[in-house]
Coordinates of C-alpha atoms in Angstrom, one line a residue:
Chain A
X1 CA 4.2 -153.8 -36.5
X2 CA 0.5 -152.8 -36.0
X3 CA -1.0 -149.8 -37.4
X4 CA -1.2 -148.4 -33.8
X5 CA 2.4 -149.0 -33.2
X6 CA 3.4 -147.4 -36.6
X7 CA 1.3 -144.4 -36.2
X8 CA 3.0 -143.8 -32.8
X9 CA 6.5 -143.4 -34.4
X10 CA 5.6 -141.8 -37.7
X11 CA 7.4 -138.5 -36.8
X12 CA 10.6 -140.2 -35.5
X13 CA 10.5 -142.2 -38.7
X14 CA 10.3 -139.2 -40.9
X15 CA 13.0 -137.4 -38.9
X16 CA 15.2 -140.5 -39.3
X17 CA 15.2 -141.0 -35.4
X18 CA 13.2 -144.2 -35.1
X19 CA 15.1 -147.4 -34.3
X20 CA 12.5 -149.4 -36.4
X21 CA 12.6 -147.5 -39.6
X22 CA 12.8 -150.6 -41.9
X23 CA 9.8 -152.2 -40.3
X24 CA 7.8 -149.0 -40.5
X25 CA 8.7 -148.7 -44.3
X26 CA 7.5 -152.2 -44.8
X27 CA 4.2 -151.5 -43.1
X28 CA 3.7 -148.2 -45.0
X29 CA 4.2 -150.0 -48.4
X30 CA 1.3 -152.2 -47.7
X31 CA -1.0 -149.9 -45.6
X32 CA -2.8 -146.8 -47.4
X33 CA -4.3 -145.6 -44.1
X34 CA -0.9 -145.4 -42.3
X35 CA 0.6 -143.7 -45.4
X36 CA -2.1 -141.2 -45.4
X37 CA -1.4 -140.7 -41.7
X38 CA 2.3 -140.4 -42.5
X39 CA 1.5 -137.5 -44.8
X40 CA -0.3 -135.7 -42.0
X41 CA 2.6 -136.3 -39.8
X42 CA 5.0 -134.8 -42.4
X43 CA 2.8 -131.8 -42.8
X44 CA 2.8 -131.3 -39.0
X45 CA 6.6 -131.5 -38.9
X46 CA 6.8 -128.8 -41.5
X47 CA 4.5 -126.7 -39.4
X48 CA 6.6 -127.1 -36.3
X49 CA 9.8 -126.3 -38.3
X50 CA 8.3 -123.2 -39.8
X51 CA 6.5 -122.0 -36.6
X52 CA 9.1 -122.6 -34.1
X53 CA 12.4 -121.8 -35.9
X54 CA 12.4 -118.1 -35.3
X55 CA 15.5 -116.0 -35.6
X56 CA 17.6 -115.2 -32.5
X57 CA 19.7 -112.1 -32.3
X58 CA 23.3 -112.5 -31.8
X59 CA 24.9 -112.2 -28.4
X60 CA 21.6 -113.1 -26.7
X61 CA 23.2 -115.6 -24.2
X62 CA 26.0 -113.1 -23.4
X63 CA 23.6 -110.3 -22.8
X64 CA 21.4 -112.5 -20.5
X65 CA 24.3 -113.9 -18.5
X66 CA 25.6 -110.4 -18.1
X67 CA 22.2 -109.1 -16.8
X68 CA 21.3 -112.1 -14.7
X69 CA 24.5 -113.0 -13.0
X70 CA 26.0 -109.6 -12.3
X71 CA 23.1 -107.7 -11.1
X72 CA 22.4 -110.2 -8.4
X73 CA 25.0 -108.5 -6.2
X74 CA 23.8 -105.1 -7.3
X75 CA 20.3 -106.1 -6.4
X76 CA 21.0 -106.9 -2.8
X77 CA 23.2 -103.8 -2.4
X78 CA 20.6 -101.6 -4.1
X79 CA 17.8 -103.1 -1.9
X80 CA 19.8 -102.5 1.2
X81 CA 20.5 -98.8 0.3
X82 CA 16.8 -98.3 -0.7
X83 CA 15.5 -99.7 2.6
X84 CA 18.1 -97.7 4.5
X85 CA 17.0 -94.5 2.7
X86 CA 13.3 -95.3 3.1
X87 CA 12.9 -93.7 6.5
X88 CA 14.2 -90.3 5.0
X89 CA 12.4 -90.2 1.6
X90 CA 9.2 -91.5 2.8
X91 CA 8.2 -93.9 0.2
X92 CA 10.5 -96.1 -1.6
X93 CA 10.1 -99.3 -3.5
X94 CA 12.9 -101.8 -3.4
X95 CA 13.1 -103.8 -6.6
X96 CA 15.2 -106.3 -8.5
X97 CA 17.0 -104.0 -10.9
X98 CA 20.2 -104.2 -13.1
X99 CA 22.3 -101.3 -12.1
X100 CA 19.3 -99.0 -11.4
X101 CA 18.5 -97.4 -8.3
X102 CA 15.1 -96.0 -8.3
X103 CA 13.0 -94.4 -5.7
X104 CA 9.4 -93.3 -5.9
X105 CA 6.1 -94.8 -7.2
X106 CA 6.8 -97.1 -10.1
X107 CA 6.5 -100.6 -11.3
X108 CA 9.4 -102.8 -12.4
X109 CA 8.7 -104.1 -15.9
X110 CA 12.1 -105.7 -16.3
X111 CA 15.6 -105.4 -14.9
X112 CA 16.3 -102.3 -17.2
X113 CA 12.8 -101.0 -17.6
X114 CA 10.5 -99.2 -15.1
X115 CA 7.0 -98.0 -15.6
X116 CA 6.4 -94.6 -14.0
X117 CA 3.2 -94.5 -11.8
X118 CA 2.9 -91.3 -10.0
X119 CA 4.5 -88.4 -8.0
X120 CA 8.2 -88.0 -8.5
X121 CA 10.5 -90.9 -9.3
X122 CA 14.2 -90.5 -9.0
X123 CA 16.4 -92.9 -11.1
X124 CA 20.1 -93.4 -10.9
X125 CA 21.6 -95.6 -13.8
X126 CA 24.8 -97.4 -14.0
X127 CA 26.2 -98.2 -17.4
X128 CA 25.3 -101.5 -18.8
X129 CA 25.0 -103.1 -22.3
X130 CA 21.3 -101.8 -22.6
X131 CA 20.0 -98.5 -21.6
X132 CA 17.7 -98.0 -18.7
X133 CA 14.1 -97.1 -19.7
X134 CA 11.3 -95.4 -17.8
X135 CA 7.9 -95.8 -19.5
X136 CA 5.5 -93.0 -18.9
X137 CA 2.0 -92.3 -20.5
X138 CA 3.6 -89.6 -22.4
X139 CA 6.6 -91.5 -23.8
X140 CA 9.9 -93.3 -22.8
X141 CA 12.8 -91.9 -21.1
X142 CA 16.1 -93.6 -21.7
X143 CA 19.5 -93.3 -20.1
X144 CA 22.8 -95.2 -20.6
X145 CA 24.3 -93.6 -17.4
X146 CA 23.1 -90.7 -15.2
X147 CA 20.7 -89.6 -12.6
X148 CA 17.3 -88.0 -13.4
X149 CA 14.0 -87.2 -11.8
X150 CA 10.5 -87.6 -13.4
X151 CA 7.9 -85.4 -11.7
X152 CA 4.2 -85.3 -12.3
X153 CA 3.1 -81.8 -13.5
X154 CA -0.7 -82.7 -13.7
X155 CA -1.0 -82.5 -17.5
X156 CA 2.6 -83.5 -18.3
X157 CA 5.8 -84.7 -16.9
X158 CA 8.9 -82.8 -16.0
X159 CA 12.1 -84.4 -16.5
X160 CA 15.1 -83.0 -14.7
X161 CA 18.7 -84.5 -15.4
X162 CA 21.0 -84.3 -12.5
X163 CA 24.0 -86.1 -13.9
X164 CA 25.0 -87.9 -17.1
X165 CA 22.8 -88.0 -20.1
X166 CA 19.0 -88.8 -20.8
X167 CA 17.1 -89.1 -24.0
X168 CA 13.7 -87.9 -24.0
X169 CA 11.5 -88.5 -27.1
X170 CA 14.7 -88.6 -29.3
X171 CA 16.2 -85.6 -27.8
X172 CA 19.3 -85.7 -25.6
X173 CA 19.4 -83.8 -22.4
X174 CA 22.6 -83.2 -20.4
X175 CA 23.1 -82.7 -16.7
X176 CA 21.3 -79.7 -15.4
X177 CA 18.8 -79.5 -18.3
X178 CA 15.0 -80.0 -17.7
X179 CA 12.3 -80.8 -20.3
X180 CA 8.7 -81.5 -20.3
X181 CA 7.2 -84.8 -21.6
X182 CA 3.6 -84.9 -23.1
X183 CA 0.6 -82.8 -22.1
X184 CA -0.3 -79.3 -23.1
X185 CA 2.4 -77.2 -24.8
X186 CA 4.3 -75.0 -22.3
X187 CA 3.8 -71.4 -23.2
X188 CA 7.2 -69.8 -24.3
X189 CA 8.4 -67.5 -21.8
X190 CA 11.8 -65.8 -21.1
X191 CA 14.3 -68.5 -21.0
X192 CA 15.5 -69.2 -17.5
X193 CA 19.3 -69.2 -16.9
X194 CA 20.5 -72.8 -17.0
X195 CA 21.5 -74.1 -13.6
X196 CA 25.0 -75.8 -13.4
X197 CA 24.7 -79.5 -12.7
X198 CA 24.7 -80.3 -9.1
X199 CA 28.1 -81.6 -7.8
X200 CA 27.4 -85.2 -6.5
X201 CA 23.9 -84.6 -4.9
X202 CA 23.5 -86.4 -1.5
X203 CA 20.9 -89.0 -1.7
X204 CA 19.1 -87.9 1.4
X205 CA 18.4 -84.7 -0.1
X206 CA 17.3 -85.0 -3.7
X207 CA 17.1 -82.0 -5.8
X208 CA 13.4 -82.6 -6.5
X209 CA 11.9 -84.3 -3.4
X210 CA 8.9 -86.4 -3.8
X211 CA 5.4 -84.6 -3.5
X212 CA 4.2 -84.8 0.0
X213 CA 0.5 -83.8 0.9
X214 CA 0.7 -80.0 1.9
X215 CA 0.0 -79.6 5.6
X216 CA -2.9 -77.4 6.5
X217 CA -0.7 -74.7 7.9
X218 CA 1.3 -74.2 4.9
X219 CA 0.0 -72.4 1.8
X220 CA 0.3 -74.6 -1.5
X221 CA 3.5 -73.9 -3.1
X222 CA 3.6 -73.2 -7.0
X223 CA 5.5 -75.9 -8.9
X224 CA 8.5 -74.4 -10.6
X225 CA 8.1 -74.6 -14.4
X226 CA 11.1 -75.8 -16.1
X227 CA 12.5 -73.5 -19.0
X228 CA 10.6 -74.2 -22.1
X229 CA 12.2 -75.4 -25.3
X230 CA 12.4 -73.0 -28.2
X231 CA 11.1 -74.4 -31.4
X232 CA 9.8 -71.5 -33.5
X233 CA 11.0 -71.3 -37.0
X234 CA 12.1 -74.9 -37.3
X235 CA 11.8 -76.3 -40.8
X236 CA 10.4 -79.8 -40.8
X237 CA 9.9 -82.3 -43.6
X238 CA 8.5 -86.0 -43.8
X239 CA 9.4 -88.8 -46.2
X240 CA 7.4 -92.0 -46.8
X241 CA 10.1 -94.7 -46.7
X242 CA 7.6 -97.3 -47.9
X243 CA 7.2 -95.4 -51.1
X244 CA 11.0 -95.0 -51.4
X245 CA 11.3 -98.8 -51.2
X246 CA 8.5 -99.3 -54.0
X247 CA 9.9 -101.0 -57.1
X248 CA 7.4 -99.1 -59.2
X249 CA 9.1 -95.8 -58.2
X250 CA 12.6 -96.4 -57.1
X251 CA 15.2 -97.8 -59.4
X252 CA 17.3 -99.0 -56.7
X253 CA 14.4 -100.8 -55.1
X254 CA 13.4 -102.3 -58.5
X255 CA 17.1 -103.7 -58.7
X256 CA 16.7 -104.9 -55.2
X257 CA 13.5 -106.8 -56.2
X258 CA 15.1 -108.2 -59.4
X259 CA 18.3 -109.4 -57.5
X260 CA 16.2 -111.1 -54.9
X261 CA 14.0 -112.9 -57.3
X262 CA 17.1 -114.2 -59.1
X263 CA 18.4 -115.4 -55.8
X264 CA 15.0 -117.0 -55.2
X265 CA 14.9 -118.7 -58.5
X266 CA 18.5 -120.1 -58.1
X267 CA 17.5 -121.5 -54.8
X268 CA 14.4 -123.1 -56.1
X269 CA 16.3 -124.6 -59.0
X270 CA 18.7 -126.1 -56.6
X271 CA 15.9 -127.7 -54.6
X272 CA 14.2 -128.8 -57.8
X273 CA 17.4 -130.7 -58.7
X274 CA 17.4 -132.4 -55.3
X275 CA 13.6 -133.2 -55.6
X276 CA 14.3 -134.9 -59.0
X277 CA 17.2 -136.9 -57.5
X278 CA 14.9 -138.0 -54.6
X279 CA 12.3 -139.0 -57.1
X280 CA 14.6 -140.9 -59.1
X281 CA 15.9 -142.8 -56.2
X282 CA 12.5 -143.7 -55.0
X283 CA 11.8 -145.0 -58.6
X284 CA 14.9 -147.0 -58.5
X285 CA 14.2 -148.4 -55.1
X286 CA 10.7 -149.4 -56.1
X287 CA 12.3 -151.4 -59.0
X288 CA 14.5 -153.5 -56.7
X289 CA 12.6 -156.7 -55.7
X290 CA 14.9 -157.8 -53.1
X291 CA 14.7 -155.6 -50.1
X292 CA 17.6 -157.3 -48.3
X293 CA 19.9 -156.9 -51.3
X294 CA 23.0 -154.7 -50.9
X295 CA 21.7 -152.6 -53.9
X296 CA 18.5 -151.8 -52.1
X297 CA 20.4 -150.8 -49.0
X298 CA 22.7 -148.6 -50.8
X299 CA 19.9 -146.8 -52.7
X300 CA 17.9 -146.4 -49.5
X301 CA 21.1 -144.9 -48.0
X302 CA 21.4 -142.6 -51.0
X303 CA 17.8 -141.6 -50.6
X304 CA 18.1 -140.7 -46.9
X305 CA 21.3 -138.7 -47.7
X306 CA 19.4 -136.8 -50.6
X307 CA 16.5 -136.1 -48.2
X308 CA 18.8 -134.7 -45.5
X309 CA 20.6 -132.7 -48.2
X310 CA 17.3 -131.2 -49.3
X311 CA 16.3 -130.3 -45.9
X312 CA 19.6 -128.7 -45.1
X313 CA 19.5 -126.9 -48.5
X314 CA 16.0 -125.7 -47.7
X315 CA 17.0 -124.3 -44.3
X316 CA 20.2 -122.8 -45.4
X317 CA 18.4 -121.1 -48.4
X318 CA 16.0 -119.5 -45.9
X319 CA 18.9 -118.2 -43.8
X320 CA 20.8 -116.9 -46.9
X321 CA 17.7 -115.4 -48.5
X322 CA 17.0 -113.5 -45.1
X323 CA 20.6 -112.2 -45.0
X324 CA 20.6 -111.2 -48.6
X325 CA 17.3 -109.4 -48.2
X326 CA 18.6 -107.5 -45.3
X327 CA 21.9 -106.6 -47.0
X328 CA 20.0 -105.4 -50.1
X329 CA 17.5 -103.4 -48.0
X330 CA 20.3 -101.7 -46.0
X331 CA 22.1 -100.7 -49.4
X332 CA 18.8 -99.1 -50.8
X333 CA 18.2 -97.4 -47.4
X334 CA 21.8 -96.1 -47.5
X335 CA 21.0 -94.4 -50.9
X336 CA 17.6 -93.0 -49.5
X337 CA 19.3 -91.7 -46.4
X338 CA 22.1 -90.0 -48.5
X339 CA 19.4 -88.3 -50.6
X340 CA 17.4 -87.2 -47.6
X341 CA 20.5 -85.6 -46.0
X342 CA 21.4 -83.8 -49.3
X343 CA 17.9 -82.4 -49.7
X344 CA 17.8 -81.4 -46.0
X345 CA 21.1 -79.5 -46.3
X346 CA 20.2 -77.8 -49.7
X347 CA 16.5 -76.9 -48.7
X348 CA 17.4 -76.0 -45.2
X349 CA 15.4 -78.5 -43.2
X350 CA 16.1 -78.9 -39.4
X351 CA 14.3 -82.2 -39.2
X352 CA 13.3 -84.8 -41.6
X353 CA 10.9 -87.4 -40.0
X354 CA 10.0 -90.8 -41.2
X355 CA 6.3 -91.5 -42.2
X356 CA 6.4 -95.2 -42.7
X357 CA 9.1 -97.9 -41.6
X358 CA 9.9 -100.2 -44.5
X359 CA 10.0 -103.8 -43.8
X360 CA 13.8 -104.2 -43.6
X361 CA 13.5 -107.6 -41.8
X362 CA 10.3 -109.2 -42.7
X363 CA 10.7 -112.2 -40.4
X364 CA 11.0 -110.2 -37.3
X365 CA 9.4 -106.8 -37.8
X366 CA 6.5 -107.2 -40.3
X367 CA 3.8 -107.4 -38.0
X368 CA 1.0 -104.9 -37.4
X369 CA 2.4 -104.2 -33.9
X370 CA 5.8 -103.5 -35.2
X371 CA 4.4 -101.2 -38.0
X372 CA 2.2 -99.3 -35.5
X373 CA 5.1 -98.9 -32.8
X374 CA 7.6 -97.8 -35.5
X375 CA 5.4 -95.1 -36.8
X376 CA 6.8 -91.7 -36.0
X377 CA 4.4 -89.3 -37.8
X378 CA 0.8 -89.9 -37.9
X379 CA -0.2 -86.9 -40.1
X380 CA 1.6 -84.3 -41.9
X381 CA 0.3 -81.9 -44.6
X382 CA 1.3 -82.5 -48.2
X383 CA 3.6 -79.4 -48.4
X384 CA 5.9 -81.0 -45.8
X385 CA 6.2 -84.2 -47.8
X386 CA 9.5 -84.5 -49.8
X387 CA 9.2 -88.2 -50.7
X388 CA 8.9 -87.4 -54.4
X389 CA 12.1 -85.3 -54.3
X390 CA 13.8 -88.0 -52.5
X391 CA 12.9 -90.7 -55.0
X392 CA 13.9 -88.5 -57.8
X393 CA 17.4 -87.9 -56.4
X394 CA 17.7 -91.7 -55.5
X395 CA 16.8 -92.5 -59.1
X396 CA 19.5 -90.0 -60.4
X397 CA 22.1 -91.6 -58.1
X398 CA 21.1 -95.0 -59.6
X399 CA 21.6 -93.9 -63.2
X400 CA 24.9 -92.2 -62.2
X401 CA 26.3 -95.3 -60.5
X402 CA 25.0 -97.9 -62.9
Chain B
X1 CA 24.2 -128.9 -10.9
X2 CA 25.9 -128.2 -7.7
X3 CA 25.0 -124.7 -7.8
X4 CA 28.1 -122.9 -9.0
X5 CA 27.5 -119.7 -10.9
X6 CA 29.6 -121.1 -13.7
X7 CA 27.1 -124.0 -14.2
X8 CA 24.2 -121.5 -14.0
X9 CA 25.9 -119.6 -16.8
X10 CA 26.2 -122.9 -18.7
X11 CA 22.5 -123.5 -18.3
X12 CA 21.8 -119.9 -19.6
X13 CA 23.9 -120.4 -22.6
X14 CA 22.2 -123.7 -23.3
X15 CA 18.7 -122.5 -23.0
X16 CA 18.7 -118.8 -23.8
X17 CA 18.0 -119.3 -27.5
X18 CA 15.3 -122.0 -27.1
X19 CA 13.5 -119.9 -24.3
X20 CA 13.9 -116.8 -26.5
X21 CA 12.2 -118.4 -29.5
X22 CA 9.5 -119.7 -27.2
X23 CA 8.8 -116.2 -25.8
X24 CA 9.1 -114.5 -29.1
X25 CA 6.4 -116.9 -30.5
X26 CA 4.2 -116.0 -27.5
X27 CA 4.7 -112.2 -27.5
X28 CA 5.9 -111.3 -31.1
X29 CA 8.3 -108.6 -29.9
X30 CA 12.1 -109.5 -30.0
X31 CA 12.9 -107.0 -27.3
X32 CA 10.1 -108.0 -25.0
X33 CA 11.0 -111.6 -25.5
X34 CA 14.5 -110.9 -24.4
X35 CA 13.2 -109.3 -21.3
X36 CA 11.0 -112.2 -20.6
X37 CA 13.8 -114.8 -20.9
X38 CA 15.9 -112.7 -18.6
X39 CA 13.0 -112.7 -16.2
X40 CA 12.7 -116.4 -16.5
X41 CA 16.4 -116.9 -15.5
X42 CA 16.2 -114.4 -12.7
X43 CA 13.3 -116.3 -11.2
X44 CA 15.1 -119.6 -11.5
X45 CA 18.5 -118.3 -10.4
X46 CA 18.2 -119.0 -6.7
X47 CA 16.6 -122.4 -7.1
X48 CA 19.4 -123.5 -9.5
X49 CA 22.1 -122.2 -7.0
X50 CA 20.6 -124.8 -4.6
X51 CA 20.7 -127.7 -7.2
X52 CA 19.6 -128.3 -10.6
X53 CA 16.1 -129.8 -11.1
X54 CA 15.7 -133.2 -12.6
X55 CA 14.2 -131.9 -15.9
X56 CA 15.8 -128.4 -16.2
X57 CA 14.2 -127.9 -19.7
X58 CA 10.8 -128.6 -18.5
X59 CA 11.2 -126.5 -15.5
X60 CA 12.6 -123.5 -17.4
X61 CA 10.0 -123.8 -20.1
X62 CA 7.3 -124.0 -17.3
X63 CA 8.6 -120.8 -15.8
X64 CA 8.8 -119.1 -19.2
X65 CA 5.3 -120.1 -19.9
X66 CA 4.1 -118.4 -16.6
X67 CA 6.3 -115.3 -17.2
X68 CA 4.6 -114.9 -20.8
X69 CA 1.2 -115.5 -19.2
X70 CA 1.8 -112.7 -16.8
X71 CA 2.9 -110.5 -19.6
X72 CA -0.4 -111.2 -21.6
X73 CA -2.3 -110.5 -18.4
X74 CA -0.4 -107.1 -17.9
X75 CA -0.9 -106.2 -21.5
X76 CA -4.2 -107.6 -22.7
X77 CA -4.0 -105.4 -25.7
X78 CA -4.3 -108.0 -28.6
X79 CA -1.9 -105.9 -30.7
X80 CA 0.8 -106.3 -28.0
X81 CA 0.4 -110.1 -28.2
X82 CA 0.6 -110.5 -31.8
X83 CA 2.4 -113.6 -32.9
X84 CA 5.8 -113.6 -34.6
X85 CA 4.3 -116.0 -37.3
X86 CA 2.9 -114.9 -40.6
X87 CA 0.2 -117.4 -40.7
X88 CA -2.2 -116.5 -37.9
X89 CA -4.6 -119.5 -38.3
X90 CA -1.8 -122.0 -38.4
X91 CA -0.2 -120.2 -35.6
X92 CA -3.3 -120.3 -33.4
X93 CA -4.0 -124.0 -34.2
X94 CA -0.5 -124.9 -33.3
X95 CA -0.6 -122.8 -30.1
X96 CA -3.7 -124.5 -29.0
X97 CA -2.4 -127.9 -29.6
X98 CA 0.8 -127.0 -27.8
X99 CA -1.2 -125.9 -24.9
X100 CA -2.4 -129.4 -24.4
X101 CA 1.1 -130.7 -23.8
X102 CA 3.0 -130.7 -20.5
X103 CA 6.1 -128.6 -20.0
X104 CA 8.4 -131.4 -20.7
X105 CA 6.8 -132.3 -24.0
X106 CA 6.8 -128.7 -25.0
X107 CA 10.5 -128.2 -24.2
X108 CA 11.4 -131.4 -26.3
X109 CA 9.5 -130.1 -29.3
X110 CA 11.3 -126.7 -29.0
X111 CA 14.8 -128.3 -28.7
X112 CA 14.0 -130.5 -31.8
X113 CA 12.3 -128.0 -34.0
X114 CA 13.5 -124.6 -33.0
X115 CA 17.1 -125.6 -32.2
X116 CA 17.2 -128.4 -34.7
X117 CA 18.9 -130.9 -32.3
X118 CA 18.9 -134.6 -32.6
X119 CA 17.3 -136.9 -30.0
X120 CA 20.8 -138.0 -29.0
X121 CA 21.8 -134.4 -28.6
X122 CA 18.7 -133.6 -26.5
X123 CA 19.4 -136.6 -24.3
X124 CA 22.9 -135.5 -23.6
X125 CA 21.8 -131.9 -23.0
X126 CA 19.2 -133.1 -20.4
X127 CA 21.2 -135.9 -19.0
X128 CA 18.5 -138.4 -19.8
X129 CA 18.5 -141.9 -21.6
X130 CA 17.9 -141.7 -25.3
X131 CA 14.9 -144.0 -25.1
X132 CA 13.3 -141.8 -22.5
X133 CA 13.7 -138.8 -24.9
X134 CA 12.6 -140.6 -27.9
X135 CA 9.5 -142.1 -26.2
X136 CA 8.5 -138.6 -24.8
X137 CA 8.9 -137.0 -28.1
X138 CA 6.9 -139.6 -30.0
X139 CA 4.1 -139.2 -27.3
X140 CA 4.3 -135.4 -27.8
X141 CA 3.9 -135.8 -31.6
X142 CA 1.1 -138.2 -31.3
X143 CA -0.8 -135.8 -29.0
X144 CA -0.1 -132.8 -31.2
X145 CA -1.2 -134.7 -34.4
X146 CA -4.5 -135.7 -32.7
X147 CA -5.2 -132.0 -31.6
X148 CA -4.3 -130.7 -35.0
X149 CA -6.5 -132.9 -37.0

C-alpha cells in the first residue's frame, strides 16, 4: 500500500473497521511519517469520542414520539378552530402546537412553548407529558392543564387563571385567581373579593377580551387592577448551596469527595492494568519474527481484544463515575435540604431561597449559561444568609450518623 | 418507507438520540436541544409520510442543522449558545472542521462516535452497502484530519 492509501484508512484501521488492517500494520512498521499521521488520527478519534458522546436523558424517544405524532391531529383541529374563531376575536394566530390553543399576539417557540408579544394572549392547555410555557419579558408562566390569559398592563403583565392551575414565578395560581408578573410593585389595597371560577367560559366571549384601540366616541376605560398579593411580614432566608458542597466546610461533602477520589483511583488502576497488558502484548508481538505464524496471529488477536477491553472499560468508567457522582451529590443535597427545613421550622422562615446552584451533574449543567439561568437570588444582605448554620447542622448530622 | 406512522415512529426512535446529541452540542441546553429535535421531526413528518428519502440520516441531520442555525439567529446571545463541551478551544476547532463536511458525512460521524455504532450497524440502519458507508466515513475522517491540523 502507498502512503496515500494508508493515510486514507488510518481511522478505520484504528477502529478495527478496515478490511486491510494487516497491510496497513506492515506499512506502519516501516514508515515513520505514516506512524506520526496515525498518532494524529488517534488523537482526532479521541476528540470525536469525547466531544460527540454527550448524555441523553431517559425516555427521549418516547417523549418525542408522543409530542410529534399525537399533536398532528390536534394541530389541524386547533388550526381549524382558531381560524373559525378569528372573525369573532379579531386577531388570532394559528400555530403548530401540542395540545395548546392560543389566541392573541405571540410567537411559537416550540410545540409546548410560546413567547408572549403584546396585548392579551389567551391560552388553553391540554395535559401532556410536558407543561405548556409562555415566555414573557417578566418571567415564565407554566401550566400542566388549564386556561389563562396574559394581559399587558404597561409596566407589568396581569395573569388571570380561568380554569385549572398555573405556575407563575414558582407560585401556583388556581382558577379564579389573578396575579401580576414583573414591573413596578402594585400598591397594597383592600383585597378584592375573589371571584368564583367561570363555568366553562364560551370561547367567543373570553373573560378578558383582547385590547382593541378605543373608538373616538368612547372615553378610555380604566384597566381593572387585579387584587394584590399580600407579602408583609414574610421571613426570608438564603442559603449558598455551593458553600454547603465545599469539602473544606462540609463533612458530608468531604466524604463525598474522598469516596469519589477512591472510585477514580480504582478505575485508573483498572485501566493501568489493561495498559500494561497492551504494552506486554506489543513487546511479545515485536519479538515474533514470523508474522504469518499462528503465534503472531494469536498475540495480535489478544492485543486487539485487550485494546477493545480498554476502550470499553474507559467508556464504562465514564458512565459509572457520572452515576456515582450524581448519587453522592444527591445524598449530600438530601442532608442539606433536611437541615434547611429544620432551621426554617425552628427559626420561623417562610421562604429559604437558593443563592447558588451546586454542580450536581457537571457533564450537563456546569456551563456558564446554566449557572446564570439557575441563579435565584442575585443579592441578599448578610443577615438573611443562614448558610453557616446549615453547614453546622449538616456537620452535626454527619457526626451523629457516622 | 411507505409512509406509515409506525415507520415514522421507528425513524424517531432510531434517530432521536443522535439528533439530540447533535443539537445539544450546538446549543448547550438539554431542554432546548430536545425542543429542537422535536422541531426537526415535526418539519420532516409530512415528507416522511410520503416516502423515506434515500439518505434519511443525512436529511434529518441537514434539517436539524437548519433548526439549530435558526435558533442561533433567534437568540444571538453568546451565552445562550454556549457549547455543552468543557473544552471550548477543542469544541470550536472540531465544530469548524465539522462544518466543512456535508450532511451525510456529519451524520455518519455522529452515528459512529456519539452512538458508538459499528460500520456494519450503520450500513444496516441506513440500508446502504457496507463498502459505501466505510468509504464515506474514511472520506469524512480524512477531511476532518486535514482541517484539524
